GROMACS .gro file of C-alpha atoms in nm:
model
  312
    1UNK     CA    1  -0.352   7.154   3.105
    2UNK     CA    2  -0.315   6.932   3.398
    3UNK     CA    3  -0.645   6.792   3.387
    4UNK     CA    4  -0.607   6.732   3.007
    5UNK     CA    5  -0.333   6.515   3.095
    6UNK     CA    6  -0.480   6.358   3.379
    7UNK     CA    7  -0.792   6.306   3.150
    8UNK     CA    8  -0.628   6.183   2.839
    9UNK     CA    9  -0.564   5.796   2.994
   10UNK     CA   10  -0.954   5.786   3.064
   11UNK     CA   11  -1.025   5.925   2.669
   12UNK     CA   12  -0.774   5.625   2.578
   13UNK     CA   13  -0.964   5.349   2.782
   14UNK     CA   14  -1.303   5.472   2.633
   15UNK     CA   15  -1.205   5.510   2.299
   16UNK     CA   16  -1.048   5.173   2.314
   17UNK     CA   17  -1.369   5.007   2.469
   18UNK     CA   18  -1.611   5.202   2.200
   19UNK     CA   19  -1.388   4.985   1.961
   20UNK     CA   20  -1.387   4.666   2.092
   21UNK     CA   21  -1.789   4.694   2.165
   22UNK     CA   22  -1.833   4.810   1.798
   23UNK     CA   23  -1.581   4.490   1.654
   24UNK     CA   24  -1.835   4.274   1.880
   25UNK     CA   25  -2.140   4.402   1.686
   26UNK     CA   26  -1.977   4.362   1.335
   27UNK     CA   27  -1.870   3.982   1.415
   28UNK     CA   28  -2.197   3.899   1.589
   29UNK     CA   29  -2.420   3.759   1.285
   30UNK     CA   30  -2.745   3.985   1.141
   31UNK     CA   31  -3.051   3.874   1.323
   32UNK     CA   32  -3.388   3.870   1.167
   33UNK     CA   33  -3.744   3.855   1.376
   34UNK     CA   34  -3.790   3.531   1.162
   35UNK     CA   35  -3.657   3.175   1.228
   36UNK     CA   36  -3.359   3.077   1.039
   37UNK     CA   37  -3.521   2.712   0.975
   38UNK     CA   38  -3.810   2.941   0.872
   39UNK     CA   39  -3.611   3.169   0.602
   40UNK     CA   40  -3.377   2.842   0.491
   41UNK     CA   41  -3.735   2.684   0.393
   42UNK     CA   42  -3.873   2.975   0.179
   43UNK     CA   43  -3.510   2.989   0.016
   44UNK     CA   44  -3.566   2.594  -0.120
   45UNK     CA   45  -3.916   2.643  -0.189
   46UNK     CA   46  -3.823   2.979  -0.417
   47UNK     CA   47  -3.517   2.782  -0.561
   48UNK     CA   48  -3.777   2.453  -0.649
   49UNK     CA   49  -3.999   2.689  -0.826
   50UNK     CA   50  -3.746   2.849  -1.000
   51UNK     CA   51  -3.766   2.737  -1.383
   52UNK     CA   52  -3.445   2.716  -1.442
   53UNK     CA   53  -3.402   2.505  -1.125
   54UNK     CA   54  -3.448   2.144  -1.300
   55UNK     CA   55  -3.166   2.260  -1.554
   56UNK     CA   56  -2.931   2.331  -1.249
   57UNK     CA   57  -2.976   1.988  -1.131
   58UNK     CA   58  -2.899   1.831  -1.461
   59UNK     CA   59  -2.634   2.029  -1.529
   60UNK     CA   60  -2.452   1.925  -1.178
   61UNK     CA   61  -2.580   1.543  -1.213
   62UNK     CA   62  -2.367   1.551  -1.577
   63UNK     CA   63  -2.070   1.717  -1.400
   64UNK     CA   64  -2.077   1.487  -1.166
   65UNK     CA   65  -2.114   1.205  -1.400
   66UNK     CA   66  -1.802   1.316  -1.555
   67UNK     CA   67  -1.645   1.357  -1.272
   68UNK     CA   68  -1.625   0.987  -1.174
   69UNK     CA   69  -1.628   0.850  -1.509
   70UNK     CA   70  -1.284   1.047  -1.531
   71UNK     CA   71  -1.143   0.944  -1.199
   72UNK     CA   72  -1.217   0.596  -1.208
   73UNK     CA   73  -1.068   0.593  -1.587
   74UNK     CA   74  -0.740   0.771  -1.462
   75UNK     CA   75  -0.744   0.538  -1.130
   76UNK     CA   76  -0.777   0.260  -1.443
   77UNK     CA   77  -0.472   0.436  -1.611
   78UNK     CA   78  -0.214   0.458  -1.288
   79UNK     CA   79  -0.241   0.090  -1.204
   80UNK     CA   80  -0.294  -0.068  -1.504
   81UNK     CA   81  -0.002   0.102  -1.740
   82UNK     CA   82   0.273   0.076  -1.486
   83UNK     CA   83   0.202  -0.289  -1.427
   84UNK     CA   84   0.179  -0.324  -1.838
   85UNK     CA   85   0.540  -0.165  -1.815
   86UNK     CA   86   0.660  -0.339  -1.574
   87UNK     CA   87   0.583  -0.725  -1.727
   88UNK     CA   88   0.705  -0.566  -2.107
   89UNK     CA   89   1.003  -0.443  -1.973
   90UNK     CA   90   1.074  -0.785  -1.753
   91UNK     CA   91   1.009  -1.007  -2.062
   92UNK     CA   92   1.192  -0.758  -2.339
   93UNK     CA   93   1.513  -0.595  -2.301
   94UNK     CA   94   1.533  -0.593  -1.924
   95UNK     CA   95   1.484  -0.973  -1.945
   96UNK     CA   96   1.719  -0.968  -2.229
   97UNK     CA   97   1.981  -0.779  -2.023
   98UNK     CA   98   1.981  -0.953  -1.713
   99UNK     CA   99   2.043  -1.286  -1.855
  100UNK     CA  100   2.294  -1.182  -2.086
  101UNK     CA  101   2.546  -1.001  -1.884
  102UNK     CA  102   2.483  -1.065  -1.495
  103UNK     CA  103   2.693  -1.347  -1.339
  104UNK     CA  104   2.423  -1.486  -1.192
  105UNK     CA  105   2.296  -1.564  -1.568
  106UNK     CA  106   2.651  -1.715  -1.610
  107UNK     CA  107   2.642  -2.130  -1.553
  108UNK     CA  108   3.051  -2.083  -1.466
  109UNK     CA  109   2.957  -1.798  -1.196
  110UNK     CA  110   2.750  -1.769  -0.899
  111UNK     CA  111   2.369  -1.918  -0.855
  112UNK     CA  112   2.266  -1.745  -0.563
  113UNK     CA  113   2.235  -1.384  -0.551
  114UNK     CA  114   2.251  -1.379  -0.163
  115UNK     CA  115   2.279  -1.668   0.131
  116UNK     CA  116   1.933  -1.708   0.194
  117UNK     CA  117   1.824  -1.869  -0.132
  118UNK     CA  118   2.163  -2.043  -0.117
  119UNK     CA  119   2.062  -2.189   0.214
  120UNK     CA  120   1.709  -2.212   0.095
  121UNK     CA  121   1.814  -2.441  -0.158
  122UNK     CA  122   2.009  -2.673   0.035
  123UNK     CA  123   1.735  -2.722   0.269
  124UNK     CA  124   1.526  -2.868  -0.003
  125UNK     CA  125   1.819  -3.049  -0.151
  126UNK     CA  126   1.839  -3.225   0.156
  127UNK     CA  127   1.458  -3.285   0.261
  128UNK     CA  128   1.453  -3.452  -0.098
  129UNK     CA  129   1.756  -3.684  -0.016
  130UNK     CA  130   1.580  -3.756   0.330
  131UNK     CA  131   1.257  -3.828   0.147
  132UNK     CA  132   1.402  -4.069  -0.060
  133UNK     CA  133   1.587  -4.271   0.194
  134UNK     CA  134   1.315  -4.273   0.371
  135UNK     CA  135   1.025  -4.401   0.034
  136UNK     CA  136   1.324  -4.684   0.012
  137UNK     CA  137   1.313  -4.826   0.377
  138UNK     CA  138   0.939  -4.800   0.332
  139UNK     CA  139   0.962  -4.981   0.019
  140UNK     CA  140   0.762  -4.719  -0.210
  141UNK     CA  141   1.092  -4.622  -0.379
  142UNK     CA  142   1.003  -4.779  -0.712
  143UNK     CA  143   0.771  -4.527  -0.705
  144UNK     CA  144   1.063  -4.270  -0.746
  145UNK     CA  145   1.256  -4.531  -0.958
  146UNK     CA  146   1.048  -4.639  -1.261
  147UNK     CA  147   1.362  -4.794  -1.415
  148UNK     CA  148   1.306  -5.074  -1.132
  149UNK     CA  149   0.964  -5.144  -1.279
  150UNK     CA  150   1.166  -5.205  -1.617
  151UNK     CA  151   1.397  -5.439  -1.504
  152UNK     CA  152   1.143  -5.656  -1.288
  153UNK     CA  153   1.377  -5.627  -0.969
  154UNK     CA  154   1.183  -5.550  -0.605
  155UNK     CA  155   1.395  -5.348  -0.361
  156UNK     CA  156   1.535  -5.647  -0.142
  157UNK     CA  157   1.669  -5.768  -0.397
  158UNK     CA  158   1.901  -5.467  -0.489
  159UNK     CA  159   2.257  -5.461  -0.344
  160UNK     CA  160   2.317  -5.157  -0.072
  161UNK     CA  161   2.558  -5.012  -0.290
  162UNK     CA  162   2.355  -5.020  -0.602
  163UNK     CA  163   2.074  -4.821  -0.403
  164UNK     CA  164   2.294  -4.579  -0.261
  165UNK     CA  165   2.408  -4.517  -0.626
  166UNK     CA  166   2.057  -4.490  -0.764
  167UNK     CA  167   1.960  -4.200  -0.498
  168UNK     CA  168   2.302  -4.036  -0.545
  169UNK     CA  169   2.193  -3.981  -0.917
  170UNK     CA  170   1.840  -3.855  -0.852
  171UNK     CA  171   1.978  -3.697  -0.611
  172UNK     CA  172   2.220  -3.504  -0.859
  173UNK     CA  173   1.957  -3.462  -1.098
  174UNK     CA  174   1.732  -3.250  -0.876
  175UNK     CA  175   2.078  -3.050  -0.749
  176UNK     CA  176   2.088  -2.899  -1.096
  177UNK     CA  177   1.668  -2.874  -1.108
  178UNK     CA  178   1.701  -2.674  -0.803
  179UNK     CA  179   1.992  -2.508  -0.935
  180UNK     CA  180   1.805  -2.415  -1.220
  181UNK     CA  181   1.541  -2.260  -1.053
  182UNK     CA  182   1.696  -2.048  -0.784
  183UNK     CA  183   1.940  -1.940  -1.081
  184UNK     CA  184   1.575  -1.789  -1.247
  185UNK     CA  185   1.484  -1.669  -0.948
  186UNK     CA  186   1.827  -1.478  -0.890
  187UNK     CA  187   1.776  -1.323  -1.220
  188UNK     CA  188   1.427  -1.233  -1.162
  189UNK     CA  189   1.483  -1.034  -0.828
  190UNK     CA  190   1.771  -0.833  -1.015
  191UNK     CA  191   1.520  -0.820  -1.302
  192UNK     CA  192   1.243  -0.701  -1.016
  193UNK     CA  193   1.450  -0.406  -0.978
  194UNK     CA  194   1.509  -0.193  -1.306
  195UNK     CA  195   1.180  -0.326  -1.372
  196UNK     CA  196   0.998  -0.151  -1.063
  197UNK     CA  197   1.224   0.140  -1.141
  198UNK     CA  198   1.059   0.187  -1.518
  199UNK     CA  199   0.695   0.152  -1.347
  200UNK     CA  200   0.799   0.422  -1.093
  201UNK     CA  201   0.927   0.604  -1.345
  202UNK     CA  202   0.601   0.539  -1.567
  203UNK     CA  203   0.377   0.638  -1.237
  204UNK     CA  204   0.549   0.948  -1.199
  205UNK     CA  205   0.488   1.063  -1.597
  206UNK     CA  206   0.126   1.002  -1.582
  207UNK     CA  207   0.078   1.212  -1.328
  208UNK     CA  208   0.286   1.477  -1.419
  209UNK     CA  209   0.174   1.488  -1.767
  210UNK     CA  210  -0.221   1.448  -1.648
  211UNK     CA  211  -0.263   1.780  -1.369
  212UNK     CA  212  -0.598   1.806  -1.451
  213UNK     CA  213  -0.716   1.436  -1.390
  214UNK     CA  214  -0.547   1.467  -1.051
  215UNK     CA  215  -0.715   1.771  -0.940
  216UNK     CA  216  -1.047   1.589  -1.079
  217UNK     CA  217  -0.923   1.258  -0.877
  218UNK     CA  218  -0.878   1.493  -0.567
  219UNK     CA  219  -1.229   1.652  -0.569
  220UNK     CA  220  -1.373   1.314  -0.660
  221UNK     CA  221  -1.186   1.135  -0.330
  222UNK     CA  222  -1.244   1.495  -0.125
  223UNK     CA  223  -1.666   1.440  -0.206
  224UNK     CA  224  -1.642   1.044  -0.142
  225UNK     CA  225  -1.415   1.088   0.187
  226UNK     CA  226  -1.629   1.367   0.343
  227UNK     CA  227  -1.974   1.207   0.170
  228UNK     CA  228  -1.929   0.941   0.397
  229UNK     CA  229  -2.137   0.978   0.728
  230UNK     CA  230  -1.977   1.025   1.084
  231UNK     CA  231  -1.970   0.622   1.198
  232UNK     CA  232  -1.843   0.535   0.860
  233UNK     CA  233  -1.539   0.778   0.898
  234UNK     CA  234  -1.464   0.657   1.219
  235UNK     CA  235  -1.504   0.287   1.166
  236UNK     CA  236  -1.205   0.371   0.850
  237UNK     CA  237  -1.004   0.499   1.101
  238UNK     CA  238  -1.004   0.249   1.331
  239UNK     CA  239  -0.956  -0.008   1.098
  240UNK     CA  240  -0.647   0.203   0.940
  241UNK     CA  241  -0.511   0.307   1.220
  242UNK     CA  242  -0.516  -0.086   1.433
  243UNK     CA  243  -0.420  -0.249   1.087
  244UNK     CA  244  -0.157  -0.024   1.004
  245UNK     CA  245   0.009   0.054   1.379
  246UNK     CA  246  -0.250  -0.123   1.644
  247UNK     CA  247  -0.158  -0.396   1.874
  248UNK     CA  248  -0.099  -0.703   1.586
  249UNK     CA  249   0.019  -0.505   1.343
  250UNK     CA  250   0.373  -0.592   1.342
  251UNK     CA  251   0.353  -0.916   1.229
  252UNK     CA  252   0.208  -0.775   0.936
  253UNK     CA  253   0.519  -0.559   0.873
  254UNK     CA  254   0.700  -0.853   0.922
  255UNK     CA  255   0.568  -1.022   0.626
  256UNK     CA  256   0.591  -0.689   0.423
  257UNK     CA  257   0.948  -0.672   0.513
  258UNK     CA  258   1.040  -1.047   0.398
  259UNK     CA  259   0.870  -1.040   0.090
  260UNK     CA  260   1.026  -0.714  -0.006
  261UNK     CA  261   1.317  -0.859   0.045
  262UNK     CA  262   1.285  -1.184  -0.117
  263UNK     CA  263   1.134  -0.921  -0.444
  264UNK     CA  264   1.427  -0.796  -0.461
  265UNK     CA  265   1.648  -1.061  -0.359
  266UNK     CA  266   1.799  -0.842  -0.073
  267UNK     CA  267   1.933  -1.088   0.247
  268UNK     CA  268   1.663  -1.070   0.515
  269UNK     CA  269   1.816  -0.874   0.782
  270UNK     CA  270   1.634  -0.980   1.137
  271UNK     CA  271   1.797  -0.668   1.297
  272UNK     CA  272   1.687  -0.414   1.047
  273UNK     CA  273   1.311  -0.552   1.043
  274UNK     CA  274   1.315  -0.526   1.437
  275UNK     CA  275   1.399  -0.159   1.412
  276UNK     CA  276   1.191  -0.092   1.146
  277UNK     CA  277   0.900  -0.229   1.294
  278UNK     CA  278   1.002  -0.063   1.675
  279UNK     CA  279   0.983   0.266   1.509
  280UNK     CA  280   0.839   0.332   1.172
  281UNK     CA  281   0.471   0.185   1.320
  282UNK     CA  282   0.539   0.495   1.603
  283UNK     CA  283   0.599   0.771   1.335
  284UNK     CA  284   0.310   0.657   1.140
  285UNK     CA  285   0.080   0.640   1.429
  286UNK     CA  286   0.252   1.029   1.508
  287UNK     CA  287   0.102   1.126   1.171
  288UNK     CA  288  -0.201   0.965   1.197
  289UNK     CA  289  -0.270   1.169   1.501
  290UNK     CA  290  -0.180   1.470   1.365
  291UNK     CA  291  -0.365   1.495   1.011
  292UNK     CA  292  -0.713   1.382   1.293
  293UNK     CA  293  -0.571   1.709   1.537
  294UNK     CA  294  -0.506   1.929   1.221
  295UNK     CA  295  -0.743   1.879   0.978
  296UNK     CA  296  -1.025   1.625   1.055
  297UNK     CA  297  -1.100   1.788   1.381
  298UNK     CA  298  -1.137   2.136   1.185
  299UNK     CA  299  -1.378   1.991   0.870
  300UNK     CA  300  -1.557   1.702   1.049
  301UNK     CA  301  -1.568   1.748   1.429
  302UNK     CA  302  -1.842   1.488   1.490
  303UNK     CA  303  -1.656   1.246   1.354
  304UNK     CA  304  -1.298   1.303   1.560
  305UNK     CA  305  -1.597   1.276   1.841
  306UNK     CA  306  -1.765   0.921   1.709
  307UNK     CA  307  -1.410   0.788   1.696
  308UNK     CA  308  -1.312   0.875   2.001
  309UNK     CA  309  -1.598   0.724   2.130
  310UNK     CA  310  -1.541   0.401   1.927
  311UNK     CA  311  -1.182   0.353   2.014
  312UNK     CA  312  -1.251   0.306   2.365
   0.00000   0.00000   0.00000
C-alpha cells in the first residue's frame, strides 16, 4: 500500500505530461509531404476550372456593386437631409420664432447677444469714424459725401463745424447699419441652435430607422479601410494622428473653438479653450493609441510595424 502511495504522485506527473504532449499534437497544424504553395495552387487551378466558377465571380462583382452603390447613396442621405433640415427649419418656423419672440429680435431690447459682438461692433464703429476723419484731412471725403458734389462746395471751403456735423450723421447712419447687422447675426446664432438640434435630431432618425444600410456602410468602410495596403494605412495615421493631436495642432483647435463659439453666439472664453486644448488633444491621442494596441495590431500587424517605422 505504501508504495501505491509513494507511486501515485509519479502516475499524476505522467498522466499530466501524456496530456499536455497530446494537446501539443492536436494544436500543431496537419502536415502533408506536399508544399502548401504547392496544394494552395492546385486548389485555384480546380476552382478556375470549375464551371460554375465564372458565375461565382459575377455573382460577388454584383454584390459588391450593390454594396457601394448603397453606401455611397446612404453616405448621400446622412449629410445631405440634415443640412436640408437644418436651412428649412432656419428659414420657416425656427426663423419665424426667433424673430418674433426673442429680445434680441426686439428694436426696444438688447442687440447683442453677448460682449464680444457688442465690442466687435464698436470696433468697426470706430475704425469707420477714424476712416472718415482721416478721407477728410486727405481731402477724398467728397468721395464719402456725394451731397458735396451737389452743392459745388470743395472741402476748404466748409466750416469745421459743418464737417464735424456731416461725419456725425454718417457716422449715425452706419451705427444703426451695424446695428442692424449684428442684431441678424444675434438672431441667427440663437437660430444656429434649435436649428442644429433638429439636424441632430434628423441624423439620429436616419440611422435608427436605416440598420441595415449601416451594417452595409460598415462592411463597405471595413473592405475600403483594410483594402488599403500597409504604407497607405500608416501614412492615414500619421496624418490623423499629427493633424488631430501632433505638435501644431492646437492652433487648429483654437480656431474650432472660436468659430463654435461665434455659431452659436456663446462669449469666447480664453480660459476654457486653454484647458480644452491642454487636455482633450491628450485623451484623444490616449485613444488613438489604444484602438492601434487593441485592434490594428491584432488585424494588420505590418502596418502598426510600417508606422512605427514612419513616425520616427
Amino acid at each position: 500500500c505504501q508504495d501505491n502511495i509513494n507511486n501515485s504522485p509519479n502516475n499524476i506527473s505522467s498522466n499530466s505530461s501524456l496530456k499536455t504532449t497530446e494537446v501539443l499534437k492536436n494544436d500543431q497544424p496537419e502536415t502533408s509531404f506536399l508544399p502548401r504553395s504547392l496544394l494552395s495552387t492546385f486548389k485555384r487551378i480546380k476552382k478556375e476550372l470549375d464551371p460554375e466558377a465564372e458565375e461565382d465571380v459575377i455573382k460577388k462583382f454584383r454584390k459588391s456593386k450593390v454594396k457601394t452603390i448603397t453606401s455611397v447613396r446612404f453616405i448621400l442621405l446622412l449629410i445631405l437631409v440634415p443640412l436640408l433640415m437644418h436651412q428649412l427649419s432656419k428659414i420657416t418656423f425656427v426663423g419665424y420664432l426667433v424673430d418674433r419672440f426673442l429680445p434680441v429680435s426686439s428694436q426696444q431690447e438688447e442687440i447683442f447677444i453677448n460682449r464680444d459682438l457688442e465690442e466687435e461692433a464698436l470696433m468697426e464703429l470706430r475704425k469707420y469714424e477714424e476712416e472718415l476723419h482721416f478721407q477728410m484731412y486727405l481731402g477724398q471725403a467728397p468721395e464719402l459725401f456725394p451731397e458735396l458734389y451737389e452743392a459745388g462746395k470743395e472741402i476748404s471751403e466748409i466750416p469745421k463745424l459743418e464737417r464735424e456735423e456731416l461725419i456725425e450723421h454718417k457716422v449715425e447712419e452706419k451705427a444703426q447699419e451695424i446695428a442692424s447687422e449684428y442684431k441678424n447675426r444675434s438672431n441667427n446664432a440663437v437660430k444656429n441652435i434649435f436649428c442644429d438640434l433638429i439636424s441632430l435630431i434628423t441624423f439620429v432618425g436616419i440611422i435608427s430607422t436605416n440598420r441595415r444600410d449601416v451594417e452595409i456602410l460598415k462592411s463597405f468602410m471595413d473592405d475600403v479601410i483594410y483594402g488599403l495596403s500597409d504604407s497607405a494605412k500608416a501614412f492615414i495615421l500619421i496624418l490623423l494622428t499629427d493633424m488631430f493631436v501632433g505638435f501644431h495642432s492646437p492652433h487648429g483647435w483654437e480656431v474650432i473653438l472660436e468659430n463654435v463659439a461665434k455659431h452659436f453666439g456663446v462669449a469666447e472664453s480664453r480660459d476654457f479653450n486653454f484647458l480644452f486644448i491642454a487636455t482633450f488633444p491628450v485623451i484623444l491621442d490616449a485613444v488613438f493609441k489604444y484602438w492601434i494596441f487593441r485592434y490594428l495590431n491584432r488585424s494588420s500587424p505590418s502596418a502598426v510595424a510600417t508606422y512605427k517605422n514612419m513616425n520616427e
